[in-house]
Amino acid sequence: MYKYDPKSLKAEEFINDGEILDTLKYADENKDNLPLIDSILAKAKEKKGLTHREASVLLACENPDKIQEMYALAHQIKLDLYGNRIVMFAPLYLSNYCVNGCTYCPYHYQNKHIARKKLTQEEIRREVIALQDMGHKRLAIESGEDPVNNPIEYILESIKTIYSIKHKNGAIRRVNVNIAATTVENYRKLKEAGIGTYILFQETYNKESYVKLHPTGPKHNYAYHTEAMDRAMEGGIDDVGLGVLFGLELYRYEFAGLLMHAEHLEAVHGVGPHTISVPRLKRADDIDPSKFDNGISDDIFAKLVALIRISVPYTGMIISTRESKAVREKVLPLGVSQISGASRTSVGGYCEPEPEDENSEQFDVSDKRTLDEVVRWLMELGYIPSFCTACYREGRTGDRFMTLCKNGQILNCCHPNALMTLKEYLEDYASTETLTIGNGLIDRELIKIPNDKVRGIATEYIHDIHNGKRDFRF
Ligand code: SAM
């Protein structure tokens, strides 16, 4: 008999292999049980989320009508809780020095072929200026794991540099951090440095596969990696971002593990993950995704996105430029709340492209459009591209964002903030065509703000932004 306990602080008890296998068996047995599926969908409609067992039944269900119901529900929940806003960000790779041996990542230490780079503070300054000049306000910093080349002091200094740069009207107002699992003390330092979300992908929840996929280096330690979010929360970071790298293991196993992780955080810390990312394995320097057996189709990918949305309604969902324009378009209505735009996955490369013989890229980017093109495309699809960072700057982190959603204040708070930050983008960085489309969108969206006072103030602020003022927020 196995021991599964969501409240345990031991990786193998809160992500329990036996419980996952039983869940998959239960899901298989019930995949055609329409009364049960209907009752799970009815529960999901209440927007209180689903357990990993309930959600796994929906994932196993292959009935086309029921799948359409799942998609419609995911779309509705997204509209009710997030409206039509899509938050924009870009990754910034600081260093690809790495001591780990991850078999799917070209930064593994045995790769002598890839160019190794680490940005100096001056190079970071130049990269950040290039990112600000595109219009970005929110970054996710990325780094390989290397205690000698990329110690925590380097990461902290880099964060300080990033926040300090104010070029023209530009500013990076939120730095999220995606670095390897670390100590409570280091998480506390990251919190003090003013980071937004701490993001760490689990890669796979299957311990046996995890150990094989990470044969050497500190990342080999499954428990240390899996328990990282608990240490981050102990260190005071209450916005954490989960994710698995789809393609490494069976997607149904990963999905159950991901939801169990979310349930664990909720059970222990009273707050679930701030975001979930859904990266898929990509071709990279010495990595061929076809060598991994568990790639998933675009349809399964869409189903996963929809089911994450209905299972953890208050958790943001992130899609990166690993996905093409077409795939992004397919999954946006199913619950995505954040996307990256104009990303470079090389170390450096925003201020000038890398020479061909000096490739330091982590993986191939599929969506290569400029930020202006992505912003225009989103607006043409009826979304509001948002550069908002207000919640974090107003201290609305952890469960406080959830309270905002539950009180129905999204339209009186997030919506105007999105419009004001979009207006800043349009005034400072947009092409003429994007500007015209954007101004029309803002006019149409302003009238949707229910509270008369808030609508009046937002209209005034947008007018002020047109006249040169910046950085308003509710
Ligand atoms: N080094 C940090 C760590 O150990 O967690 C994380 C930073 S890494 C730059 C960001 C993520 O890229 C990894 O967690 C992994 O999921 C993803 N990644 C690595 N190789 C990839 C590939 N070939 N295709 C797509 N994503 C990949």
Coordinates of N, CA, C and O and ligand atoms in Angstrom, one line a residue, residues 93 104-107 142-145 178-180 200-201 203 219 225 245 280-282 284 287 322 362-363, ligand 1:
Y93 N 17.7 35.4 -21.3 CA 18.6 34.4 -20.9 C 19.9 35.1 -20.4 O 20.5 35.9 -21.2
Y104 N 17.5 16.3 -22.4 CA 16.7 17.0 -23.4 C 17.1 18.4 -23.7 O 16.5 19.1 -24.5
C105 N 18.1 18.9 -22.9 CA 18.4 20.3 -22.9 C 19.8 20.5 -23.5 O 20.8 19.9 -23.0
P106 N 20.0 21.4 -24.5 CA 21.3 21.5 -25.1 C 22.4 22.2 -24.2 O 23.5 22.3 -24.5
Y107 N 21.9 22.7 -23.0 CA 22.8 23.4 -22.1 C 23.5 22.3 -21.2 O 24.3 22.7 -20.4
E142 N 16.2 33.7 -17.2 CA 16.5 32.3 -17.3 C 18.0 32.1 -17.2 O 18.8 32.9 -17.7
S143 N 18.4 31.0 -16.5 CA 19.8 30.7 -16.4 C 20.0 29.2 -16.2 O 19.2 28.5 -15.7
G144 N 21.1 28.7 -16.7 CA 21.5 27.4 -16.4 C 22.0 27.3 -14.9 O 22.1 28.3 -14.3
E145 N 22.2 26.1 -14.5 CA 22.6 25.9 -13.0 C 24.1 25.7 -13.0 O 24.6 24.7 -13.5
N178 N 13.3 32.2 -13.5 CA 13.3 30.7 -13.8 C 14.7 30.2 -13.7 O 15.5 30.2 -14.6
I179 N 15.1 29.9 -12.4 CA 16.4 29.3 -12.2 C 16.3 28.0 -11.4 O 15.2 27.8 -10.8
A180 N 17.3 27.3 -11.3 CA 17.3 25.9 -10.7 C 16.8 26.0 -9.3 O 17.0 27.0 -8.6
L200 N 9.6 27.2 -11.8 CA 10.5 26.1 -12.0 C 9.7 24.9 -12.6 O 8.7 24.5 -12.0
F201 N 10.1 24.5 -13.7 CA 9.4 23.4 -14.4 C 9.9 22.1 -13.7 O 11.0 21.9 -13.5
E203 N 9.6 19.3 -15.2 CA 10.1 18.5 -16.3 C 9.3 17.3 -16.4 O 8.5 17.1 -17.3
K219 N 20.6 18.6 -10.3 CA 19.2 18.4 -10.7 C 18.7 17.0 -10.7 O 17.5 16.7 -10.8
H225 N 14.3 18.8 -6.1 CA 13.7 19.6 -7.2 C 12.2 19.7 -6.9 O 11.6 20.8 -7.0
L245 N 7.5 19.5 -18.9 CA 8.0 19.6 -20.3 C 7.3 18.5 -21.0 O 7.7 17.3 -20.9
R280 N 6.4 22.4 -24.6 CA 6.6 21.1 -25.3 C 8.0 21.0 -25.8 O 8.6 22.0 -26.2
L281 N 8.5 19.8 -25.7 CA 9.9 19.6 -26.1 C 10.2 20.1 -27.6 O 9.4 19.8 -28.5
K282 N 11.3 20.8 -27.8 CA 11.6 21.3 -29.1 C 13.0 20.9 -29.6 O 13.8 20.5 -28.8
A284 N 16.7 21.3 -30.6 CA 17.7 22.3 -30.1 C 19.0 21.8 -30.5 O 19.1 20.7 -31.1
I287 N 19.8 18.3 -29.6 CA 18.6 17.6 -29.1 C 17.7 17.3 -30.3 O 17.3 18.3 -31.0
R322 N 7.6 28.7 -28.1 CA 7.9 27.3 -28.5 C 6.8 26.9 -29.5 O 6.9 26.0 -30.3
Q362 N 18.6 28.0 -26.5 CA 18.2 26.8 -25.8 C 17.3 25.9 -26.6 O 17.4 24.7 -26.5
F363 N 16.5 26.5 -27.4 CA 15.6 25.7 -28.3 C 15.1 26.5 -29.5 O 15.2 27.8 -29.4
Ligands
SAM1 N1 18.1 25.7 -15.5 C1 16.8 26.0 -14.8 C2 16.3 24.7 -14.2 O1 17.1 23.8 -14.0 O2 15.2 24.6 -13.9 C3 15.7 26.4 -15.7 C4 15.9 27.3 -16.9 S1 15.7 26.5 -18.4 C5 16.6 27.8 -19.2 C6 14.0 26.6 -18.7 C7 13.3 25.4 -19.2 O3 13.5 25.2 -20.6 C8 13.6 24.1 -18.6 O4 13.0 24.0 -17.3 C9 13.1 23.1 -19.6 O5 11.8 22.7 -19.3 C10 13.0 23.9 -20.9 N2 13.7 23.2 -21.9 C11 15.0 22.7 -21.9 N3 15.3 22.1 -23.0 C12 14.2 22.3 -23.9 C13 14.0 21.9 -25.2 N4 14.8 21.1 -25.9 N5 12.8 22.2 -25.7 C14 11.9 22.9 -25.0 N6 12.1 23.3 -23.8 C15 13.2 23.0 -23.2

